[in-house]
Tab-separated table of C-alpha atoms in Angstrom:
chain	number	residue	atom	x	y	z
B	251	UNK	CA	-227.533	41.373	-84.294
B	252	UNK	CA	-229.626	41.847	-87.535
B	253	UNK	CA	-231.466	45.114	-88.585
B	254	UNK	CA	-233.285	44.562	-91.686
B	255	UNK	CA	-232.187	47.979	-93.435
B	256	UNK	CA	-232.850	49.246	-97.031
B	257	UNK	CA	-230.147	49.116	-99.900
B	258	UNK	CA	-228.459	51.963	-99.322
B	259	UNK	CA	-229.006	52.839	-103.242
B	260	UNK	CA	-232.669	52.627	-102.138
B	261	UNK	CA	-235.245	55.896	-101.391
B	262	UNK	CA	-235.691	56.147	-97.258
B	263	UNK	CA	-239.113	56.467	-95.949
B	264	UNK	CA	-240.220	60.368	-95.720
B	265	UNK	CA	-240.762	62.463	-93.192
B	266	UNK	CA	-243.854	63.077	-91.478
B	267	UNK	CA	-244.806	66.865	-89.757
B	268	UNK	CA	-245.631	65.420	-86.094
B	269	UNK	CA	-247.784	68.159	-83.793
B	270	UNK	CA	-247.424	66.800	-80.542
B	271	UNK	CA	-244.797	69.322	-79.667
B	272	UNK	CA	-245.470	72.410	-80.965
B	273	UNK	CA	-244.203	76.479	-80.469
B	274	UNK	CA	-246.134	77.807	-77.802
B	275	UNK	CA	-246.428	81.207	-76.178
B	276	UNK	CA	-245.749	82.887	-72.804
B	277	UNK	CA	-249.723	81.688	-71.872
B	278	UNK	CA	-249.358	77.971	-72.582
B	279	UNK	CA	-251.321	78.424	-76.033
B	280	UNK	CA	-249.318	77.671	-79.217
B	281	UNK	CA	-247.543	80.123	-81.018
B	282	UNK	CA	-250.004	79.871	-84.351
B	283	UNK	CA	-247.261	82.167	-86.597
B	284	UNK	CA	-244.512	79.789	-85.557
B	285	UNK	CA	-246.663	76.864	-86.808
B	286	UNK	CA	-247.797	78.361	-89.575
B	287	UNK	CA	-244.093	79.377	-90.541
B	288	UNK	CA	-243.167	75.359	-89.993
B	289	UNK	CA	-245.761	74.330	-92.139
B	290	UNK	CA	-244.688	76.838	-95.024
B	291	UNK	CA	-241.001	75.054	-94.647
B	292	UNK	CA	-242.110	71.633	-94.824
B	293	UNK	CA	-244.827	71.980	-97.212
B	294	UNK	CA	-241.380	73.801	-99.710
B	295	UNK	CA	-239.864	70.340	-99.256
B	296	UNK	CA	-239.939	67.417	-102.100
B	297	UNK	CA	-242.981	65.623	-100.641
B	298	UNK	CA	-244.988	63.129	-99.782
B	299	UNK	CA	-246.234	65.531	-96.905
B	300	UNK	CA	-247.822	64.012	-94.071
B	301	UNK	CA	-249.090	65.345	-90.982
B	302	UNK	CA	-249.784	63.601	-87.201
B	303	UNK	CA	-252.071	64.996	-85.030
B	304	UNK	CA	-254.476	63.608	-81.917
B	305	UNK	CA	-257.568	64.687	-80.233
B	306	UNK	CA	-255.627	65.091	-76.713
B	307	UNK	CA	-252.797	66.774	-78.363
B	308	UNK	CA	-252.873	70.148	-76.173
B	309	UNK	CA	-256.524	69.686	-75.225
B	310	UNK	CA	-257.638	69.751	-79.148
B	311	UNK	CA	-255.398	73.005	-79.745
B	312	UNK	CA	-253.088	70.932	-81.845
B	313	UNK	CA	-256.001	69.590	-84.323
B	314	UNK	CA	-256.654	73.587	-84.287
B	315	UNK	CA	-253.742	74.411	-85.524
B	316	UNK	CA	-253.653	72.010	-88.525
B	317	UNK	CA	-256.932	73.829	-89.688
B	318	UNK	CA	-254.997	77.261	-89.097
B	319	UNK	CA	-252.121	76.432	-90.881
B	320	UNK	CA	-252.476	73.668	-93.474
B	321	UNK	CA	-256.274	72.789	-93.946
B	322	UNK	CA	-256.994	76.424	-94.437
B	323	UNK	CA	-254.029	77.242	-96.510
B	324	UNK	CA	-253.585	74.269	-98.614
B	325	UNK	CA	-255.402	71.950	-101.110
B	326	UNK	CA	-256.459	69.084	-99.625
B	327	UNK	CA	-254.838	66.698	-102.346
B	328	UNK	CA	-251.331	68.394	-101.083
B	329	UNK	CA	-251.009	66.526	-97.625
B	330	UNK	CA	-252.357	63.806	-95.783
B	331	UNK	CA	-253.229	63.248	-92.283
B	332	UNK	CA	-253.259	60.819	-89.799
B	333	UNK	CA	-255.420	62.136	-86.050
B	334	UNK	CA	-256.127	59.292	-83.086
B	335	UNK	CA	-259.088	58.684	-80.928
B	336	UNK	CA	-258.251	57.720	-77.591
B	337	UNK	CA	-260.731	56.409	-75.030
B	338	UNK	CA	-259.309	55.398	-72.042
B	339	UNK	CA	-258.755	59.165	-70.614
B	340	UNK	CA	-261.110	61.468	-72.561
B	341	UNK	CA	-264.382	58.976	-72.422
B	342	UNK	CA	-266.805	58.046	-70.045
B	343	UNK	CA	-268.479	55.475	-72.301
B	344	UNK	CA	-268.672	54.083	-75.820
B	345	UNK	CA	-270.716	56.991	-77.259
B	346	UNK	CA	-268.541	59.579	-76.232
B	347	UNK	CA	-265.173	57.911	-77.750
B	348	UNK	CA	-267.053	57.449	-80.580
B	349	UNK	CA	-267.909	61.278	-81.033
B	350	UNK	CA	-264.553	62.170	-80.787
B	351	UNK	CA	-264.641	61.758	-84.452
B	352	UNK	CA	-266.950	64.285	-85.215
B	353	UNK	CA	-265.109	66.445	-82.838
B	354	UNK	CA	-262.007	65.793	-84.736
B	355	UNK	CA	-262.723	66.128	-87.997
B	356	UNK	CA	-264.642	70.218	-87.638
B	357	UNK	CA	-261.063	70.944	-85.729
B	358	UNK	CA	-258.957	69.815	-88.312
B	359	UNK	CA	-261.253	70.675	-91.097
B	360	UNK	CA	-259.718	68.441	-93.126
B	361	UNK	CA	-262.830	66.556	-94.669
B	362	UNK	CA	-261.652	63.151	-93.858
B	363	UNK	CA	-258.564	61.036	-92.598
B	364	UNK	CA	-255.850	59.147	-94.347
B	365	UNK	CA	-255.676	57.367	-91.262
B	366	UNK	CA	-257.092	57.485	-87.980
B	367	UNK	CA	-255.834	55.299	-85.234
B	368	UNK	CA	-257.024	53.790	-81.637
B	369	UNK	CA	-254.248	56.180	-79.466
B	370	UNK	CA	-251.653	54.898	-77.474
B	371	UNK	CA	-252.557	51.160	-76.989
B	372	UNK	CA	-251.185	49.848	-74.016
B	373	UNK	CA	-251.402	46.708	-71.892
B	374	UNK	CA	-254.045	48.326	-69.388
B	375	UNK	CA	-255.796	49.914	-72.254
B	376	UNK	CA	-256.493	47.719	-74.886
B	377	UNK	CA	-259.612	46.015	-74.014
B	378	UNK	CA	-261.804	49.549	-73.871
B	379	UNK	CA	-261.378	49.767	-77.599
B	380	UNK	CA	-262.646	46.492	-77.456
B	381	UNK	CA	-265.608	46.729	-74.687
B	382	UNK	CA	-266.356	50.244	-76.516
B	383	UNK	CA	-266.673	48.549	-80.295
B	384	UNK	CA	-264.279	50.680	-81.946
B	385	UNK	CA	-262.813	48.284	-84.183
B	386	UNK	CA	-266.415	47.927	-85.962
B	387	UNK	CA	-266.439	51.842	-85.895
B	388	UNK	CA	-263.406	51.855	-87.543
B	389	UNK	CA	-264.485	49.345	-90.353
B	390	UNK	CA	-267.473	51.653	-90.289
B	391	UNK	CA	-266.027	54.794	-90.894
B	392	UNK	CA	-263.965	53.475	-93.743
B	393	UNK	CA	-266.628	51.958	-95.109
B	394	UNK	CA	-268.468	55.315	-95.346
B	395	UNK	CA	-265.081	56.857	-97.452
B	396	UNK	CA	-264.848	59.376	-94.000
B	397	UNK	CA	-261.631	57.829	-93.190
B	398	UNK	CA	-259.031	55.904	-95.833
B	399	UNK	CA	-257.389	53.250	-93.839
B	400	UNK	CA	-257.346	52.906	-89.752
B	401	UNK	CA	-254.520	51.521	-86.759
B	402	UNK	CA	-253.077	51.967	-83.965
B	403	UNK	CA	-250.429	53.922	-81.936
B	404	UNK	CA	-248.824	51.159	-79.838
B	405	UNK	CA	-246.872	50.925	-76.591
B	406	UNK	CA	-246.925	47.179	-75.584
B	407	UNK	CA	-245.517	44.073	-76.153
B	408	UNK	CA	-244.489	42.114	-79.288
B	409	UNK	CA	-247.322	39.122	-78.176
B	410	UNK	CA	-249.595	41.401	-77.897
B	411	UNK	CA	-249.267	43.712	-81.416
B	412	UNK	CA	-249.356	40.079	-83.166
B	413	UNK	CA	-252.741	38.937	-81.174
B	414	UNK	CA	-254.354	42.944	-82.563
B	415	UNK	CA	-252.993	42.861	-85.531
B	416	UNK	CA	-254.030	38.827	-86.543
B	417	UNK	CA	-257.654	39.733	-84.519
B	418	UNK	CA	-257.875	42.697	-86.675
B	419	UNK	CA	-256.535	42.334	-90.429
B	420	UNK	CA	-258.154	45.438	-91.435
B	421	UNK	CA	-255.216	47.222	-89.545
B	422	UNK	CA	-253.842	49.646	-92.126
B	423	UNK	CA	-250.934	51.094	-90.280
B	424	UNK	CA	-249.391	50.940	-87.239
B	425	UNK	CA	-247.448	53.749	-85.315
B	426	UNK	CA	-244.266	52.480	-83.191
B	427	UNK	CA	-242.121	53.921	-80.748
B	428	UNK	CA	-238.102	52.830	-82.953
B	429	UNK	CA	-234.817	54.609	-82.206
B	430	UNK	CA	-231.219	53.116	-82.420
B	431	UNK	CA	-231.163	53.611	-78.242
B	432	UNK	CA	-234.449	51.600	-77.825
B	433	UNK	CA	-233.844	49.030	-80.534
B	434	UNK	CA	-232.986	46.253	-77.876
B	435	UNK	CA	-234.767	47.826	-75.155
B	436	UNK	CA	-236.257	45.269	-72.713
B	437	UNK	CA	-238.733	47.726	-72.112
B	438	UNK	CA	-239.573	49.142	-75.549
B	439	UNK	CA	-238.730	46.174	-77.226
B	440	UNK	CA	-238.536	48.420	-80.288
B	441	UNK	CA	-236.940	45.510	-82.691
B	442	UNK	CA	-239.485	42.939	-81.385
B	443	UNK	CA	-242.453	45.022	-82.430
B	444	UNK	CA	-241.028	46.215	-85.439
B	445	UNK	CA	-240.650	42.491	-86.900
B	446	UNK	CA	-243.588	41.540	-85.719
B	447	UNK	CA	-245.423	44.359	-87.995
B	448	UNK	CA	-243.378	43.594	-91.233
B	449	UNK	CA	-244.535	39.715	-90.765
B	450	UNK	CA	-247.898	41.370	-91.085
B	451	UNK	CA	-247.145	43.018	-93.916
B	452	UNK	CA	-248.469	46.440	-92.041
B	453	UNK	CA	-247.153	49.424	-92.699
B	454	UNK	CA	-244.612	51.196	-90.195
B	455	UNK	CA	-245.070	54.967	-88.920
B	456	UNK	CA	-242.147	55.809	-86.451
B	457	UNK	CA	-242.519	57.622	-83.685
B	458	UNK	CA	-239.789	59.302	-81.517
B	459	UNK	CA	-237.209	58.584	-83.804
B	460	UNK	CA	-234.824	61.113	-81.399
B	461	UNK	CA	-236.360	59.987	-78.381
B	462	UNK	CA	-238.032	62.721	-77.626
B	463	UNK	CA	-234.506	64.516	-78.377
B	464	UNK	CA	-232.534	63.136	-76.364
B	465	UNK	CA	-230.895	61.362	-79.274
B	466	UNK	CA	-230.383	65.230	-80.379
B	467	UNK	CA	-226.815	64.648	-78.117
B	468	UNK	CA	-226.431	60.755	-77.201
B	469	UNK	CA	-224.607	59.846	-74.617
B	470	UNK	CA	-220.357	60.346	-75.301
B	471	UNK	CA	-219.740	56.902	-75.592
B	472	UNK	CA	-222.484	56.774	-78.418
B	473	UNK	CA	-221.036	60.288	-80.169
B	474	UNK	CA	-217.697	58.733	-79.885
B	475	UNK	CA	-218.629	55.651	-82.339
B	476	UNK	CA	-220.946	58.177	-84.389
B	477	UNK	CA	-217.831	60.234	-84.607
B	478	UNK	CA	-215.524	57.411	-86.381
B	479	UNK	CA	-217.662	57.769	-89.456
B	480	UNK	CA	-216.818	59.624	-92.042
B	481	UNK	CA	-220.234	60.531	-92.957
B	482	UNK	CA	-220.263	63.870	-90.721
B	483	UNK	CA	-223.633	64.777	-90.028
B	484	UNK	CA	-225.425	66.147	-86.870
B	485	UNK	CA	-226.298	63.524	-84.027
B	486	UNK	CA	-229.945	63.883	-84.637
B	487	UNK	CA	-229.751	62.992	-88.060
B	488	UNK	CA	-228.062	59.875	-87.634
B	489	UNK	CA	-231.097	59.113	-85.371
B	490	UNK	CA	-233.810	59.979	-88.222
B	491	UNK	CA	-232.042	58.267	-90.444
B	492	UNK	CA	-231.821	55.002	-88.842
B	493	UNK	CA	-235.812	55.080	-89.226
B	494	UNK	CA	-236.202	56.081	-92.185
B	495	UNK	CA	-233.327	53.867	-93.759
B	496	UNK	CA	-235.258	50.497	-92.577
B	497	UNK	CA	-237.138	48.231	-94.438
B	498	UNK	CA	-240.844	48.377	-94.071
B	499	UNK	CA	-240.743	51.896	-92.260
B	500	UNK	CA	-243.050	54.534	-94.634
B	501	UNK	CA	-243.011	57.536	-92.491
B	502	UNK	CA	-241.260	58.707	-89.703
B	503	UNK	CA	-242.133	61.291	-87.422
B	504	UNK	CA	-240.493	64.656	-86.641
B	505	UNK	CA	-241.896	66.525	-83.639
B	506	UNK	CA	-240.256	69.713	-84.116
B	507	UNK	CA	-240.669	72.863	-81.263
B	508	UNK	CA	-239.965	75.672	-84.153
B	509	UNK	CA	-238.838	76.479	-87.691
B	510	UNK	CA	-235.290	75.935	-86.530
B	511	UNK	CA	-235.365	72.711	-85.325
B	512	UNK	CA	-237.619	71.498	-88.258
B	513	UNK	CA	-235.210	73.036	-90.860
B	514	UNK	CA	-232.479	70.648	-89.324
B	515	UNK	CA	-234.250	67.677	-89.347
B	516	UNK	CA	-235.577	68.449	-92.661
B	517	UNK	CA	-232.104	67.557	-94.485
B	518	UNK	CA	-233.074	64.252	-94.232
B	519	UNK	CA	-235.621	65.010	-97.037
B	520	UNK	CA	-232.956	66.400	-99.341
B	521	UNK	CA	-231.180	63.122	-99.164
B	522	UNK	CA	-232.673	60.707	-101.474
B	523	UNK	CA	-230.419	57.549	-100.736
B	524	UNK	CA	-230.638	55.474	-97.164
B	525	UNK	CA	-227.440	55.099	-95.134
B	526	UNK	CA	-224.296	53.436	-96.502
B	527	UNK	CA	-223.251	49.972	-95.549
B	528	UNK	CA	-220.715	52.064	-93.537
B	529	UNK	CA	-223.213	53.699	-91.659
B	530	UNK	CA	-225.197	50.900	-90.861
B	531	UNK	CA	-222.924	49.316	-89.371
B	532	UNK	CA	-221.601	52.353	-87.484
B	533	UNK	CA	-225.310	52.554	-86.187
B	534	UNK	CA	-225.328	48.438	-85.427
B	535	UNK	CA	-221.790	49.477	-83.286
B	536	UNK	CA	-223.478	52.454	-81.808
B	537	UNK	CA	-227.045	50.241	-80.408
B	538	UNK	CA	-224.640	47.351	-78.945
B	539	UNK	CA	-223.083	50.416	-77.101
B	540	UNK	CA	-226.442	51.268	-75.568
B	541	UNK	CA	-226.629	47.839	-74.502
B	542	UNK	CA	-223.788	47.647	-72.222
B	543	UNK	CA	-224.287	50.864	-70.943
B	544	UNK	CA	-225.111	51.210	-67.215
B	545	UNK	CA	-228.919	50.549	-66.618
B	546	UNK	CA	-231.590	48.664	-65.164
B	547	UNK	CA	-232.521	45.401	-67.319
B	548	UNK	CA	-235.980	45.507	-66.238
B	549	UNK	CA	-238.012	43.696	-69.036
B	550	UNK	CA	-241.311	45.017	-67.143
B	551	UNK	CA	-242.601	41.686	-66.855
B	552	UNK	CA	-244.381	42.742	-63.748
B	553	UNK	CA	-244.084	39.784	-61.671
B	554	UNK	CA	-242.072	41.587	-58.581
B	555	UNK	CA	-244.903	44.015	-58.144
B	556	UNK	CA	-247.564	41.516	-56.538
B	557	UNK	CA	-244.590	39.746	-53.971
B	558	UNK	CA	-243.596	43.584	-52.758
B	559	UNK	CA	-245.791	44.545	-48.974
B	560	UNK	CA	-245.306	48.038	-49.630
B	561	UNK	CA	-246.694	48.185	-53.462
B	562	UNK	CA	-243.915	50.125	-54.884
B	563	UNK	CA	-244.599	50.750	-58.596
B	564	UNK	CA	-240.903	48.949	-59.400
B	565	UNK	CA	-240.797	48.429	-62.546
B	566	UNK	CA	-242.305	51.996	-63.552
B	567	UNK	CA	-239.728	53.664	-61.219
B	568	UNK	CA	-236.955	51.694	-63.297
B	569	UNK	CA	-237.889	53.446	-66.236
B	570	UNK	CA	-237.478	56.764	-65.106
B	571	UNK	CA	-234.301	55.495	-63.149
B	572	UNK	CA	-232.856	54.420	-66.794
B	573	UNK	CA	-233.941	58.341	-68.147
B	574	UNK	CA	-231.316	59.444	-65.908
B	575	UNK	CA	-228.352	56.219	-66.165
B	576	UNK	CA	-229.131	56.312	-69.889
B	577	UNK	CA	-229.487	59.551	-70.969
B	578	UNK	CA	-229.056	62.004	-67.927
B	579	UNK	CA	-232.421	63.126	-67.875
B	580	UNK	CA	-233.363	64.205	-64.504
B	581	UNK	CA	-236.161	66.780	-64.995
B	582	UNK	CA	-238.147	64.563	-67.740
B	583	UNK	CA	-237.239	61.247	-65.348
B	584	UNK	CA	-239.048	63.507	-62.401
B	585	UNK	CA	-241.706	63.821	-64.088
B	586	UNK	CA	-242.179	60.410	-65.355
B	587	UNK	CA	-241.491	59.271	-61.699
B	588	UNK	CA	-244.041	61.441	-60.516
B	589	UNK	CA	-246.613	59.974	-62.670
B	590	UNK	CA	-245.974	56.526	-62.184
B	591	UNK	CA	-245.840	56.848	-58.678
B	592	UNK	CA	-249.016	59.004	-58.075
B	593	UNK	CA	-252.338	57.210	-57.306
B	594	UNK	CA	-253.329	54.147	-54.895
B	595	UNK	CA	-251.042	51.131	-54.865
B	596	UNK	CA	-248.128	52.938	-56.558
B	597	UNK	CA	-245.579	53.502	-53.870
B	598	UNK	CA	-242.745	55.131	-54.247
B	599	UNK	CA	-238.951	54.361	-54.065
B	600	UNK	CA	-238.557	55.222	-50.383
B	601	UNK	CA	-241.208	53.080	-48.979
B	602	UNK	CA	-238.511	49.654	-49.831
B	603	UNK	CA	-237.842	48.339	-46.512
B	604	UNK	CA	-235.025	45.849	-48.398
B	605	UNK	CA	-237.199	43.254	-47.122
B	606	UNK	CA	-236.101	40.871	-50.648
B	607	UNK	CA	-239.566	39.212	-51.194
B	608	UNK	CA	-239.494	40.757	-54.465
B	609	UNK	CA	-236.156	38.885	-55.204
B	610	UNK	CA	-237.009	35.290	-55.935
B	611	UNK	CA	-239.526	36.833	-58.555
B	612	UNK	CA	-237.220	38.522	-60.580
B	613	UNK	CA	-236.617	36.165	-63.427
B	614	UNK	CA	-233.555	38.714	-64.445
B	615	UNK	CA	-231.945	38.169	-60.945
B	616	UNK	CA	-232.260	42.549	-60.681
B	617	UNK	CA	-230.937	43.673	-57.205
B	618	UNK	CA	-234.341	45.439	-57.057
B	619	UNK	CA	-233.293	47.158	-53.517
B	620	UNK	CA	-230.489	48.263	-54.355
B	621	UNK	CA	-231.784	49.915	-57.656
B	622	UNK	CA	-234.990	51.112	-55.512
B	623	UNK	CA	-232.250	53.161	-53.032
B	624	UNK	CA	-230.869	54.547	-55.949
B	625	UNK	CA	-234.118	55.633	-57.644
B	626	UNK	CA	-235.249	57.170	-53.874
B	627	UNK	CA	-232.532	59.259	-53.910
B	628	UNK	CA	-232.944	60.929	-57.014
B	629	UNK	CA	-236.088	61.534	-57.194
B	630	UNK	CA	-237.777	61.350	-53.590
B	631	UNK	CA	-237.747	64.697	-51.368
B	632	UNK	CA	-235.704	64.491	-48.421
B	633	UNK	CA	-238.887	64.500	-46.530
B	634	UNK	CA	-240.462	61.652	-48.350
């Protein structure tokens, strides 16, 4: 297994101020003094200082509280930003997406964007940026100085990410979901993405470098490998810096909830060498033992959904099946089941009749039923 990580007598990439989870308040809304209190923290830290925003983050309140607490507080030349445009939820048509920019940029009130990427680009998602020109607005925009460099936030597949990013070689950046548990991920395919960015020679923002948290406390088998090192440092930092400590990686992501969780995860900007040889392979040890743990190797390829009578959204439902196997996540696996499962021609886990016609498409050889009975009773009410 190879993981292409710095010399440990090298700098690691820094962190970046994520806002996709911020403090809120008893009402929903976010907790603006809590923020601005986070900001103050980082902003006290050896820079670069970068912040990560979107235009769906909390219905614009996120781009909001930027302005609040860093564009109105601090020179411009002291941070930079990144913000995204997505248009396959907030859009009705090409001209809206497009004024999302506009939109974006009097929230923020940051002047212009250090980057500004297409948001979230998926498999059923791409082709709107496409059909809505927004890789000409993009060349546009920087064109006109209003943005520096543009990319993507991406959530696909390997194939696809080199197809964008060789259609497209005025991709600047690209934002990718990496973390030690999803590094040989048949579904994330975390390592496949990554290498297929660095032979592009395009920049690497990480995303959920925890996992959301969850990497916060691994499961014991993981802690118990973490443990043998004699490096003794809290669970999540191992995590962050297993991002930051890999080649080609410039920025990775924190997405603090309050001052306290950012001053933890802030140590990794105090330390200015990447992980020992020791480490790394502690952390090499530590991804083979997410590999054998229990799960479902569903690769997502798709190809038992159209042989299934009932329509049962299997490959989806494995992924919130593997929340709980993987990481014991049972609320956040609800509500990923719930959303995959909601809508017309997404059945749910209950509905398999153990007919098997979804069997002889599995190129993985999954005992899809007997996963699917599993999945039905974790998540499925008893009167489902």
């Amino acid at each position: 297994m190879s993981v292409l990580f710095r010399n440990p007598d090298e700098s690691p990439a820094y962190l970046g101020f994520g806002m996709m989870r911020l403090p809120k308040l008893a009402d929903g809304s976010i907790d603006q003094a809590e923020v601005n209190r986070m900001v103050d923290l980082y902003m006290s830290t050896p820079g670069p200082h970068h912040f990560d925003t979107a235009f769906m983050y909390d219905g614009g309140q996120s781009e909001a509280a930027f302005k609040a607490a860093v564009a109105d507080r601090y020179p411009r030349a002291s941070y930079t930003l990144t913000t995204k445009l997505v248009a396959w939820m907030a859009c009705r048509d090409e001209a809206s997406a497009k004024a999302e920019f506009q939109t974006s940029l009097e929230r923020t009130g940051a002047g212009y964007f250090d980057a500004y990427l297409m948001h979230a680009v998926r498999l059923d998602n791409y082709q709107t940026y496409d059909a809505y020109h927004l890789w000409d607005y993009m060349e546009a925009l920087k064109a006109s100085g209003k943005i520096r460099q543009y990319g993507m936030s991406y959530h696909a597949t390997p194939e696809l990410l080199d197809r964008l990013l060789t259609t497209h070689p005025g991709i600047g950046s690209v934002q990718l979901q990496i973390n030690y548990a999803d590094w040989n991920s048949p579904e994330v395919r975390a390592k496949e993405n990554y290498e297929t960015s660095l032979k592009h020679g395009v920049p690497i923002t990480v995303m959920s470098p925890a996992r959301g948290g969850a990497l916060a406390l691994p499961p014991e088998s993981i802690r118990a490998i973490l443990d043998t090192s004699d490096t003794k440092i809290p669970y999540m930092q191992w995590a962050l810096r297993f991002a930051a400590s890999l080649q080609g990686v410039a920025c990775v992501l924190t997405g603090a909830s309050s001052a306290k969780e950012l001053q933890e995860n802030l140590a990794l900007a105090q330390e200015p060498r990447c992980l020992s040889k020791a480490d790394q392979d502690t952390l090499v040890r530590a991804i083979q033992a997410f590999a054998d743990l229990p799960h479902v190797p569903c690769d997502m390829c798709h190809r038992c959904d159209a042989s299934c009578p009932q329509h049962i959204a299997i490959p989806e439902i494995f992924s919130a099946l593997n929340e709980v196997l993987l990481f014991g996540a049972q609320e956040s696996a609800k509500g990923l089941y719930k959303r995959v499962t909601e809508g017309k021609g997404k059945g749910k886990a209950h509905l398999c009749t153990s007919c098997g016609a979804c069997l002889p498409a599995c190129p993985l050889r999954i005992p899809i039923p007997e996963y699917l009975k599993s999945a039905s009773e974790s998540f499925d009410l008893p009167s489902a």
